[in-house]
Coordinates of C-alpha atoms and ligand atoms in Angstrom, one line a residue:
X1 CA 0.2 -0.2 -0.3
X2 CA 1.4 2.9 -0.8
X3 CA 1.4 6.5 1.2
X4 CA -1.9 8.1 0.8
X5 CA -0.4 11.6 0.9
X6 CA -2.0 12.6 -2.3
X7 CA 1.3 14.9 -3.4
X8 CA 3.4 12.2 -2.6
X9 CA 1.3 9.7 -5.1
X10 CA 1.6 13.1 -7.3
X11 CA 5.0 12.8 -7.9
X12 CA 6.2 9.3 -8.0
X13 CA 3.2 9.1 -11.1
X14 CA 5.8 11.7 -12.2
X15 CA 8.4 10.4 -11.6
X16 CA 7.7 6.2 -12.1
X17 CA 5.7 6.8 -15.2
X18 CA 6.6 4.3 -17.6
X19 CA 6.7 7.2 -20.7
X20 CA 9.0 9.4 -21.5
X21 CA 7.4 12.7 -21.3
X22 CA 8.2 14.8 -24.5
X23 CA 9.1 17.9 -24.2
X24 CA 6.1 20.5 -23.8
X25 CA 4.0 22.3 -26.9
X26 CA 0.6 23.1 -27.1
X27 CA -2.1 20.8 -27.6
X28 CA -2.6 22.4 -31.3
X29 CA 0.9 22.5 -32.5
X30 CA 1.0 18.4 -30.7
X31 CA -2.1 17.4 -32.8
X32 CA 0.1 18.5 -37.1
X33 CA 3.4 17.3 -35.6
X34 CA 2.1 14.2 -34.7
X35 CA -0.5 13.2 -37.2
X36 CA -3.2 11.1 -36.7
X37 CA -3.4 7.8 -35.0
X38 CA -2.1 5.3 -37.7
X39 CA 1.5 5.4 -36.4
X40 CA 0.1 3.1 -33.6
X41 CA 0.6 -0.4 -35.3
X42 CA 4.2 0.6 -35.8
X43 CA 5.4 2.1 -32.0
X44 CA 4.9 0.4 -28.4
X45 CA 2.1 1.8 -26.7
X46 CA 2.1 4.0 -23.5
X47 CA -0.4 1.7 -22.0
X48 CA -3.2 -1.3 -22.7
X49 CA -5.2 1.0 -21.4
X50 CA -5.8 4.5 -20.8
X51 CA -8.9 5.4 -17.9
X52 CA -9.3 8.7 -18.7
X53 CA -10.6 10.9 -15.0
X54 CA -10.0 9.1 -11.8
X55 CA -13.3 9.4 -10.4
X56 CA -15.3 6.5 -9.2
X57 CA -16.2 4.9 -12.1
X58 CA -12.0 5.8 -13.5
X59 CA -10.9 4.1 -10.1
X60 CA -13.6 1.0 -10.0
X61 CA -13.3 0.3 -13.7
X62 CA -8.9 0.1 -12.6
X63 CA -9.9 -2.4 -9.9
X64 CA -12.1 -4.3 -12.7
X65 CA -9.0 -4.4 -14.7
X66 CA -6.2 -5.6 -11.8
X67 CA -8.3 -8.0 -10.4
X68 CA -8.4 -9.8 -14.0
X69 CA -5.0 -9.7 -13.8
X70 CA -5.1 -6.6 -16.5
X71 CA -2.2 -4.1 -15.2
X72 CA -0.9 -2.2 -17.6
X73 CA -3.2 1.1 -17.7
X74 CA -2.3 4.5 -16.3
X75 CA -5.4 6.8 -15.2
X76 CA -5.2 10.0 -16.2
X77 CA -6.5 12.8 -13.6
X78 CA -6.4 16.4 -14.1
X79 CA -6.6 16.8 -10.5
X80 CA -4.3 16.5 -7.8
X81 CA -6.3 13.7 -6.2
X82 CA -8.5 10.6 -7.3
X83 CA -12.2 10.6 -6.2
X84 CA -13.9 13.0 -9.2
X85 CA -17.1 14.5 -8.1
X86 CA -16.7 13.3 -4.2
X87 CA -14.5 16.2 -3.1
X88 CA -14.3 17.8 0.4
X89 CA -12.7 21.3 1.0
X90 CA -12.2 22.9 4.3
X91 CA -14.5 25.3 5.8
X92 CA -14.4 27.5 8.1
X93 CA -13.4 30.7 10.4
X94 CA -9.4 29.7 10.9
X95 CA -9.5 28.5 14.5
X96 CA -13.0 26.5 13.4
X97 CA -12.3 25.2 10.3
X98 CA -13.7 21.2 9.6
X99 CA -14.1 19.1 6.7
X100 CA -17.6 19.8 4.4
X101 CA -18.3 18.4 1.3
X102 CA -18.8 20.4 -2.2
X103 CA -20.1 17.0 -3.7
X104 CA -21.4 14.0 -2.9
X105 CA -22.4 13.7 0.3
X106 CA -25.1 10.9 1.1
X107 CA -24.7 7.6 0.5
X108 CA -28.1 6.8 -0.9
X109 CA -29.9 3.7 -0.1
X110 CA -27.5 1.0 2.5
X111 CA -29.0 -2.7 2.8
X112 CA -32.2 -4.2 3.5
X113 CA -31.1 -7.8 5.7
X114 CA -29.5 -10.3 2.8
X115 CA -31.0 -7.5 0.0
X116 CA -29.3 -6.4 -2.6
X117 CA -26.6 -3.8 -1.2
X118 CA -25.2 -0.4 -2.1
X119 CA -22.0 -1.1 -3.1
X120 CA -20.8 2.8 -2.0
X121 CA -22.2 1.2 1.5
X122 CA -19.7 -1.7 1.3
X123 CA -17.3 0.7 0.7
X124 CA -17.6 3.2 3.6
X125 CA -18.3 0.0 6.3
X126 CA -14.7 -1.6 4.8
X127 CA -12.8 2.2 5.0
X128 CA -14.8 2.9 8.3
X129 CA -16.7 6.0 7.4
X130 CA -18.1 8.7 9.8
X131 CA -21.7 8.7 8.2
X132 CA -24.2 8.9 10.7
X133 CA -28.3 8.8 9.2
X134 CA -29.8 11.6 8.0
X135 CA -33.6 12.0 8.7
X136 CA -35.1 13.6 4.9
X137 CA -39.0 12.6 5.9
X138 CA -39.9 13.6 9.3
X139 CA -37.0 15.9 10.5
X140 CA -38.4 19.2 9.3
X141 CA -39.0 22.7 10.2
X142 CA -40.6 24.9 7.4
X143 CA -40.3 28.9 7.4
X144 CA -42.2 31.6 4.4
X145 CA -41.2 35.3 3.6
X146 CA -43.0 35.4 7.1
X147 CA -40.3 33.4 9.4
X148 CA -41.8 30.0 10.8
X149 CA -45.0 28.3 9.6
X150 CA -45.8 25.3 10.1
X151 CA -46.9 23.8 6.7
X152 CA -45.6 20.0 8.0
X153 CA -49.4 18.5 6.6
X154 CA -48.5 19.9 3.0
X155 CA -44.9 19.1 3.1
X156 CA -46.1 15.4 3.6
X157 CA -48.9 15.0 1.3
X158 CA -45.9 16.6 -1.2
X159 CA -44.0 13.0 0.4
X160 CA -46.9 11.4 -0.4
X161 CA -48.1 12.5 -3.9
X162 CA -44.4 11.5 -5.2
X163 CA -45.0 7.8 -4.2
X164 CA -48.4 8.5 -6.4
X165 CA -46.1 9.7 -9.0
X166 CA -43.9 6.6 -9.1
X167 CA -47.2 4.3 -9.4
X168 CA -48.7 6.2 -12.2
X169 CA -44.8 6.6 -13.9
X170 CA -45.0 2.6 -13.6
X171 CA -48.4 2.2 -14.9
X172 CA -47.5 3.3 -18.7
X173 CA -45.1 0.5 -18.5
X174 CA -46.7 -3.0 -19.5
X175 CA -48.5 -0.9 -22.7
X176 CA -45.3 0.5 -23.5
X177 CA -46.6 4.2 -23.3
X178 CA -44.5 7.3 -24.2
X179 CA -42.6 8.8 -21.3
X180 CA -44.0 12.2 -20.5
X181 CA -42.7 14.9 -18.6
X182 CA -42.7 14.7 -14.5
X183 CA -44.4 17.7 -14.7
X184 CA -47.4 16.1 -16.9
X185 CA -46.6 13.1 -14.5
X186 CA -47.5 15.2 -11.4
X187 CA -51.0 17.0 -13.1
X188 CA -52.0 13.8 -14.2
X189 CA -52.0 12.1 -10.4
X190 CA -53.8 15.6 -9.8
X191 CA -50.7 17.6 -7.9
X192 CA -50.7 20.9 -9.0
X193 CA -49.0 23.3 -6.7
X194 CA -49.8 26.8 -7.1
X195 CA -48.9 28.2 -3.4
X196 CA -45.7 29.1 -2.3
X197 CA -45.9 26.0 0.5
X198 CA -47.1 23.7 -1.8
X199 CA -44.4 24.7 -4.4
X200 CA -41.7 24.4 -2.0
X201 CA -42.6 21.3 -0.9
X202 CA -42.8 20.0 -4.7
X203 CA -39.8 21.4 -5.0
X204 CA -37.9 19.2 -1.6
X205 CA -39.6 15.7 -3.6
X206 CA -38.5 16.1 -6.9
X207 CA -35.8 19.4 -7.5
X208 CA -34.1 18.7 -4.5
X209 CA -33.3 14.8 -5.4
X210 CA -33.0 15.3 -9.4
X211 CA -31.4 18.9 -10.2
X212 CA -34.3 19.8 -12.4
X213 CA -37.6 20.8 -12.7
X214 CA -40.3 18.1 -13.4
X215 CA -41.0 20.5 -16.6
X216 CA -37.1 19.9 -17.5
X217 CA -37.5 15.8 -16.5
X218 CA -38.7 12.2 -17.7
X219 CA -42.2 10.9 -15.8
X220 CA -40.7 7.5 -16.2
X221 CA -37.1 7.0 -15.8
X222 CA -37.4 9.8 -12.9
X223 CA -39.9 7.2 -10.5
X224 CA -38.2 4.3 -11.5
X225 CA -34.4 6.3 -10.6
X226 CA -35.9 6.6 -7.3
X227 CA -37.4 3.3 -6.6
X228 CA -34.2 1.4 -8.4
X229 CA -32.2 2.7 -4.8
X230 CA -34.5 3.5 -2.1
X231 CA -37.5 1.4 -3.1
X232 CA -36.6 -2.7 -1.7
X233 CA -40.0 -3.7 -3.4
X234 CA -38.1 -3.1 -6.7
X235 CA -35.1 -3.6 -6.0
X236 CA -34.2 -1.3 -4.3
X237 CA -31.2 -0.6 -1.6
X238 CA -33.1 0.6 1.3
X239 CA -35.2 4.0 2.0
X240 CA -31.9 5.5 4.7
X241 CA -29.8 8.0 3.5
X242 CA -26.2 8.2 5.2
X243 CA -24.2 11.5 5.7
X244 CA -21.0 11.7 5.2
X245 CA -18.8 13.5 8.3
X246 CA -16.3 11.9 7.8
X247 CA -13.3 14.2 8.7
X248 CA -10.7 13.2 5.9
X249 CA -13.6 13.6 2.8
X250 CA -16.0 11.3 1.9
X251 CA -13.6 11.0 -0.7
X252 CA -11.3 8.9 1.9
X253 CA -14.0 5.7 0.7
X254 CA -12.7 5.9 -2.9
X255 CA -9.2 6.5 -2.2
X256 CA -8.8 4.1 0.5
X257 CA -10.3 1.1 -1.8
X258 CA -8.1 2.5 -5.0
X259 CA -4.6 2.7 -2.3
X260 CA -5.5 -0.4 -1.7
X261 CA -4.6 -1.9 -5.9
X262 CA -3.2 1.1 -7.7
X263 CA 0.8 1.2 -7.8
X264 CA 1.7 5.0 -8.4
X265 CA 3.2 3.9 -11.8
X266 CA -0.6 3.7 -12.5
X267 CA -2.1 7.4 -12.2
X268 CA -1.1 10.0 -13.6
X269 CA -2.6 13.4 -11.8
X270 CA -2.3 17.2 -12.6
X271 CA -3.1 15.9 -16.7
X272 CA -5.5 17.4 -18.2
X273 CA -6.4 15.6 -21.3
X274 CA -7.4 18.2 -24.3
X275 CA -7.3 15.8 -27.8
X276 CA -9.1 11.9 -27.9
X277 CA -7.7 10.6 -31.0
X278 CA -9.1 6.6 -31.4
X279 CA -9.5 4.0 -34.3
X280 CA -10.6 0.8 -34.6
X281 CA -7.0 -0.6 -33.8
X282 CA -6.6 2.3 -30.5
X283 CA -6.6 5.1 -29.0
X284 CA -4.2 8.0 -28.2
X285 CA -4.8 11.6 -26.1
X286 CA -2.8 14.6 -25.8
X287 CA -2.7 16.7 -23.1
X288 CA -2.8 20.2 -22.6
X289 CA 1.3 20.1 -21.8
X290 CA 1.5 18.7 -25.3
X291 CA 2.6 14.6 -23.8
X292 CA 0.4 12.2 -25.7
X293 CA -0.1 9.1 -24.5
X294 CA -0.9 6.1 -26.4
X295 CA -3.5 2.6 -25.5
X296 CA -5.2 -0.4 -26.9
X297 CA -7.9 0.9 -25.5
X298 CA -9.4 3.8 -23.5
X299 CA -12.3 5.0 -21.2
X300 CA -13.8 7.7 -21.5
X301 CA -15.1 8.3 -17.8
X302 CA -15.7 12.4 -18.0
X303 CA -19.0 13.8 -17.3
X304 CA -21.4 14.2 -19.8
X305 CA -21.6 18.3 -18.5
X306 CA -17.7 17.9 -20.5
X307 CA -18.8 15.6 -23.3
X308 CA -21.7 18.6 -24.1
X309 CA -19.2 21.2 -23.3
X310 CA -16.5 20.6 -26.0
X311 CA -14.3 20.8 -23.0
X312 CA -12.1 17.5 -24.1
X313 CA -12.4 17.7 -28.5
X314 CA -12.8 14.1 -30.4
X315 CA -10.5 13.6 -33.4
X316 CA -12.3 11.9 -35.3
X317 CA -15.4 14.2 -34.2
X318 CA -17.8 12.7 -32.3
X319 CA -20.7 10.5 -35.2
X320 CA -23.7 11.8 -35.1
X321 CA -25.9 9.0 -33.1
X322 CA -22.9 9.5 -30.3
X323 CA -24.0 13.4 -30.5
X324 CA -27.3 12.6 -30.7
X325 CA -27.7 10.6 -27.6
X326 CA -24.9 12.9 -25.3
X327 CA -27.3 16.0 -26.5
X328 CA -30.2 14.8 -25.3
X329 CA -29.2 13.7 -21.6
X330 CA -29.6 16.6 -19.3
X331 CA -26.6 17.7 -16.6
X332 CA -28.3 19.1 -13.7
X333 CA -26.3 20.9 -11.2
X334 CA -26.4 20.9 -7.3
X335 CA -25.1 23.9 -5.4
X336 CA -24.8 23.8 -1.8
X337 CA -24.0 27.0 0.0
X338 CA -22.1 26.7 3.3
X339 CA -22.4 29.5 6.2
X340 CA -20.1 29.1 9.3
X341 CA -22.2 31.5 12.3
X342 CA -20.3 32.0 16.1
X343 CA -23.3 30.4 17.3
X344 CA -26.3 28.2 15.9
X345 CA -29.4 30.5 15.9
X346 CA -31.6 28.0 13.7
X347 CA -33.6 25.6 13.4
X348 CA -32.9 22.0 15.4
X349 CA -33.9 19.9 13.3
X350 CA -32.3 18.3 10.6
X351 CA -34.0 19.8 7.6
X352 CA -35.7 23.5 6.6
X353 CA -38.3 24.5 3.9
X354 CA -38.5 28.0 3.0
X355 CA -40.9 28.8 0.4
X356 CA -40.2 32.2 -1.7
X357 CA -42.7 33.8 -4.1
X358 CA -39.8 32.5 -6.7
X359 CA -39.6 29.3 -7.0
X360 CA -36.1 27.0 -6.1
X361 CA -34.6 30.4 -4.4
X362 CA -32.5 29.1 -1.8
X363 CA -35.7 26.3 -0.3
X364 CA -33.7 24.1 1.7
X365 CA -31.8 24.1 4.7
X366 CA -29.6 22.1 6.4
X367 CA -28.0 22.1 9.9
X368 CA -24.6 20.1 10.7
X369 CA -24.4 21.6 14.1
X370 CA -26.1 19.3 15.6
X371 CA -24.8 16.2 17.9
X372 CA -23.7 13.0 15.9
X373 CA -23.2 15.4 13.1
X374 CA -21.0 18.6 13.3
X375 CA -21.2 20.2 16.8
X376 CA -20.3 22.7 17.4
X377 CA -19.4 23.5 13.7
X378 CA -21.3 26.6 13.8
X379 CA -22.6 25.6 10.1
X380 CA -25.5 25.7 8.7
X381 CA -25.7 25.3 4.3
X382 CA -29.1 26.0 2.0
X383 CA -29.0 23.7 -1.4
X384 CA -30.1 25.4 -5.4
X385 CA -30.1 23.1 -8.4
X386 CA -30.8 24.0 -12.1
X387 CA -31.3 27.4 -13.6
X388 CA -31.2 28.8 -10.1
X389 CA -27.0 27.0 -9.5
X390 CA -26.4 29.0 -13.4
X391 CA -27.5 32.2 -11.8
X392 CA -25.4 32.2 -8.7
X393 CA -22.4 31.1 -10.1
X394 CA -23.4 34.0 -13.0
X395 CA -22.9 36.3 -9.7
X396 CA -20.4 37.6 -7.0
X397 CA -19.6 35.0 -3.7
X398 CA -20.7 38.6 -2.3
X399 CA -23.8 39.3 -4.2
X400 CA -25.0 35.5 -3.6
X401 CA -24.1 36.1 0.2
X402 CA -26.4 38.9 0.7
X403 CA -29.0 37.5 -0.8
X404 CA -28.6 34.5 1.0
X405 CA -28.6 36.6 3.9
X406 CA -31.8 38.2 2.8
X407 CA -33.3 35.3 2.8
X408 CA -32.2 34.4 6.5
X409 CA -33.1 37.4 8.1
X410 CA -36.3 36.5 6.5
X411 CA -36.6 33.2 8.2
X412 CA -35.6 34.4 11.6
X413 CA -37.9 37.9 12.1
X414 CA -37.1 37.7 15.6
X415 CA -33.4 37.3 15.9
X416 CA -31.0 39.5 15.2
X417 CA -28.4 37.7 12.0
X418 CA -25.2 38.8 11.9
X419 CA -22.8 38.0 9.0
X420 CA -21.4 35.3 8.6
X421 CA -17.9 33.5 9.8
X422 CA -17.2 32.5 6.4
X423 CA -19.3 31.5 3.2
X424 CA -18.3 29.3 0.4
X425 CA -20.3 27.5 -2.4
X426 CA -18.7 25.9 -5.9
X427 CA -19.3 26.5 -9.0
X428 CA -19.8 23.1 -10.5
X429 CA -21.3 24.7 -13.9
X430 CA -18.4 26.8 -14.4
X431 CA -15.6 23.9 -13.6
X432 CA -14.3 22.8 -17.2
X433 CA -13.7 19.5 -15.2
X434 CA -17.2 18.9 -14.7
X435 CA -20.1 21.5 -15.9
X436 CA -22.3 20.5 -14.1
X437 CA -23.4 18.4 -11.0
X438 CA -24.8 14.7 -11.8
X439 CA -27.1 13.9 -14.6
X440 CA -30.1 13.8 -15.2
X441 CA -33.3 11.8 -17.2
X442 CA -35.2 14.4 -19.9
X443 CA -38.5 13.6 -21.6
X444 CA -36.8 13.6 -24.7
X445 CA -34.3 10.9 -24.1
X446 CA -35.3 7.5 -25.2
X447 CA -34.5 3.7 -24.1
X448 CA -32.0 3.6 -27.4
X449 CA -30.2 7.2 -26.7
X450 CA -29.2 5.6 -23.9
X451 CA -27.5 2.6 -25.4
X452 CA -26.2 4.6 -27.7
X453 CA -24.4 6.9 -24.6
X454 CA -23.1 4.3 -23.5
X455 CA -21.8 2.5 -27.2
X456 CA -17.9 2.8 -27.6
X457 CA -16.5 4.0 -30.9
X458 CA -14.0 1.4 -31.6
X459 CA -11.6 1.6 -29.2
X460 CA -12.6 4.1 -26.8
X461 CA -15.1 3.3 -24.3
X462 CA -18.0 5.8 -22.4
X463 CA -18.4 4.8 -18.9
X464 CA -19.3 6.6 -16.2
X465 CA -22.6 8.0 -13.8
X466 CA -24.7 9.1 -16.7
X467 CA -24.9 5.9 -18.5
X468 CA -26.4 3.9 -15.5
X469 CA -30.3 3.3 -17.2
X470 CA -31.0 2.3 -13.2
X471 CA -28.5 4.7 -10.8
X472 CA -28.0 7.3 -13.2
X473 CA -26.8 10.5 -11.1
X474 CA -26.0 8.6 -8.3
X475 CA -22.3 7.7 -7.0
X476 CA -23.5 3.9 -7.3
X477 CA -24.5 4.7 -10.7
X478 CA -20.8 5.3 -11.8
X479 CA -19.5 2.2 -9.6
X480 CA -21.2 0.5 -11.1
X481 CA -20.5 1.7 -14.8
X482 CA -16.8 1.8 -13.9
X483 CA -16.6 -2.1 -12.9
X484 CA -19.3 -3.1 -16.0
X485 CA -17.1 -1.4 -18.6
X486 CA -14.1 -2.8 -16.8
X487 CA -15.0 -6.2 -17.3
X488 CA -16.3 -5.7 -21.2
X489 CA -12.6 -4.8 -21.9
X490 CA -11.2 -7.6 -19.8
X491 CA -13.2 -9.7 -22.4
X492 CA -12.0 -8.3 -25.5
X493 CA -8.3 -7.9 -24.3
X494 CA -8.3 -11.5 -23.1
X495 CA -10.0 -12.7 -26.5
X496 CA -12.3 -14.2 -24.3
X497 CA -16.0 -11.9 -25.5
X498 CA -15.5 -8.9 -26.8
X499 CA -19.2 -8.6 -27.4
X500 CA -19.1 -4.2 -27.5
X501 CA -23.0 -2.9 -27.4
X502 CA -23.2 -1.9 -31.4
X503 CA -25.3 1.8 -31.2
X504 CA -28.9 2.4 -33.0
X505 CA -29.0 4.6 -36.0
X506 CA -31.3 6.8 -36.5
X507 CA -34.1 6.7 -33.7
X508 CA -36.9 6.7 -35.4
X509 CA -40.5 8.2 -33.4
X510 CA -43.3 5.1 -33.5
X511 CA -45.1 7.0 -35.4
X512 CA -45.3 8.9 -38.5
X513 CA -45.4 12.6 -38.8
X514 CA -47.8 14.1 -40.1
X515 CA -46.5 16.4 -42.3
Ligands
FAD601 C1 -22.7 18.9 -6.1 C2 -23.4 17.0 -6.0 C3 -24.4 16.4 -4.9 C4 -24.2 14.8 -5.2 N1 -24.3 14.3 -4.5 C5 -24.5 12.6 -4.4 C6 -24.9 12.1 -3.3 O1 -25.0 12.7 -2.0 N2 -24.8 10.7 -3.5 C7 -24.5 10.3 -4.9 O2 -24.2 9.0 -5.2 N3 -24.3 11.1 -5.5 C8 -24.2 12.2 -5.7 N4 -23.0 12.8 -6.6 C9 -23.7 12.3 -7.7 C10 -21.8 11.3 -7.8 O3 -21.2 12.6 -7.5 C11 -21.3 11.1 -9.4 O4 -22.6 10.3 -10.1 C12 -19.5 10.7 -9.1 O5 -19.7 11.3 -8.7 C13 -19.9 10.5 -10.5 O6 -18.6 9.8 -10.7 P1 -18.1 9.2 -12.4 O7 -16.5 8.6 -12.2 O8 -18.9 8.8 -12.9 O9 -17.3 11.2 -12.5 P2 -16.1 12.4 -11.7 O10 -15.9 12.2 -10.9 O11 -16.8 13.6 -12.6 O12 -15.3 11.5 -11.6 C14 -14.3 11.9 -13.8 C15 -13.6 12.5 -13.5 O13 -12.6 13.0 -14.4 C16 -11.8 14.5 -14.4 N5 -11.4 15.3 -15.7 C17 -12.9 16.1 -16.1 N6 -12.2 16.6 -17.9 C18 -10.9 15.7 -17.3 C19 -9.4 16.0 -18.6 N7 -10.2 16.8 -19.6 N8 -8.7 15.6 -18.7 C20 -8.6 14.6 -17.5 N9 -9.3 14.9 -16.5 C21 -10.6 15.1 -16.6 C22 -12.6 15.1 -13.5 O14 -11.5 15.3 -12.8 C23 -12.8 13.7 -12.6 O15 -12.5 13.2 -11.4 C24 -23.6 14.6 -6.2 C25 -22.9 15.6 -7.2 C26 -22.3 16.7 -7.1 C27 -21.5 17.3 -7.6
NAG602 C1 -42.1 37.2 16.5 O1 -41.9 37.9 17.8 C2 -43.3 38.6 17.6 C3 -43.5 38.7 19.0 O2 -43.0 38.5 20.5 C4 -44.3 36.9 18.0 O3 -45.6 37.4 18.0 C5 -43.7 36.2 17.0 O4 -44.8 34.9 16.9 C6 -42.9 36.0 16.7 N1 -42.4 35.4 15.4 C7 -41.3 34.4 15.1 C8 -41.6 34.2 13.3 O5 -40.8 33.9 15.6
NAG603 C1 -41.6 1.9 -8.1 O1 -42.6 1.6 -6.5 C2 -43.7 1.2 -6.5 C3 -44.0 1.1 -5.0 O2 -43.5 1.8 -3.9 C4 -44.7 0.4 -7.1 O3 -46.1 0.5 -7.4 C5 -44.3 1.0 -9.2 O4 -44.5 0.1 -9.6 C6 -42.8 1.4 -8.8 N1 -42.6 2.3 -10.0 C7 -41.3 2.0 -10.9 C8 -41.3 2.8 -12.0 O5 -40.9 1.2 -11.0

């Protein structure tokens, strides 16, 4: 096992890498000089497999190769550590700093009895991660523009409505009825929220989970997504949510797992991919510094947002069927806004809702200054999603802070709310390594699109959270996809079973256009 000091890993990875690092040249220049991937046959590749991205999918794909004895791979990661969207930060005034999670925070669904286990839960147990049960349904206080107002009855109705929603969605499956927007689904079961209390309650059950509005999301896939994760009668893990409060960061579980099987020479950190050249015989990757790496296979685990925003160039350009699939899935954004105060002055429950006249305006609040969580931390955070996240990413921190403070002062009219001692929020959508937080399934994304999103092109494979049919958006989705891609490449390398999914060309309506 190597040292978990990430800096050391980075240095080792560079020092002992099995390839010579050429003189840095800009990517465009390198492309002209080195030409296409054709000469691959004449030169020894740098590795059998390049794993592009060191998040959960990349690390688990690597583990699945290593388990089958294929160790000639390199994980290429832009950041200085593994973990991807499992990303923590030190937060707080200098004398009161603690670790908070900017990205993934919950193990969503655990295990009931001997039923199927969430593999992230299993990793958390294996690596002794410090988690606490998150009571998302009953530990709730409700507020609106007039301060504390009890509308828990409205909130409970929204929770029940979501169950009805999943049942109504399932009723469409046997007859193969077309998908609808989640908004249409809600309307069909008579749920038409109008008051701010009803709207924020719906927001909590829907947007707060999917990072997109019901208008932007699939009726059917949203329902099965929730079932597959949470509903034990439907193949899900359990109803429980465990929140990581581990001060090593939630990412510790994947870094500790990686440390068990990865050798430093198999990781290249601080290496940003600019261009991916691919063919039926191999893949080569050009980094921002001009370094070119070649391999027989590559697995691209970059987020859907990265694929959608041309942050990485493909040569040749991706075919139309792949581009259509990439643009047809949605990358949502989920933003946690952390505040620290000298003293706790807020609710004692784990959660609070704030009903504004504007849907999605700083609606969900979470206290961390609670026994079993981070007592004494003075930390509370708000969450915004979707277009509201994009809106605040375009504002300055000071502007966002002043809006958030305005909301807190509305929630607590009888408290003299002081300015926070620390304030922080990540900009996932603006970050060229992510371009959002996690994928969500819109109504216009048909099952054939998902097959195409996942299908390899030549020796270039695609993996990651967004490719998962049952668990898109989740850590366990990234895990299962990484594992599956790794296994398939093992089959191809060993020549036992190599069955790459073929794309579906020209996805059609079942009924012709009438014009
Ligand atoms: C705010 C937020 C909250 C979330 N909450 C939860 C939660 O509570 N529970 C849950 O289960 N899931 C949650 N998720 C989703 C979960 O984090 C993801 O599904 C999962 O981490 C995705 O893993 P991945 O390996 O598919 O992708 P990634 O983690 O994105 O891995 C891809 C890697 O590629 C790297 N990369 C990108 N571009 C380049 C490049 N050009 N060159 C080199 N490297 C590059 C990235 O740095 C990254 O490390 C959340 C995500 C976010 C952002
Ligand atoms: C604020 O204080 C007033 C007067 O004491 C009280 O009537 C009111 O209910 C309080 N409001 C809240 C939201 O606590
Ligand atoms: C979701 O689970 C409910 C049971 O709570 C079930 O009735 C419904 O059919 C499931 N829906 C889907 C889409 O799987």
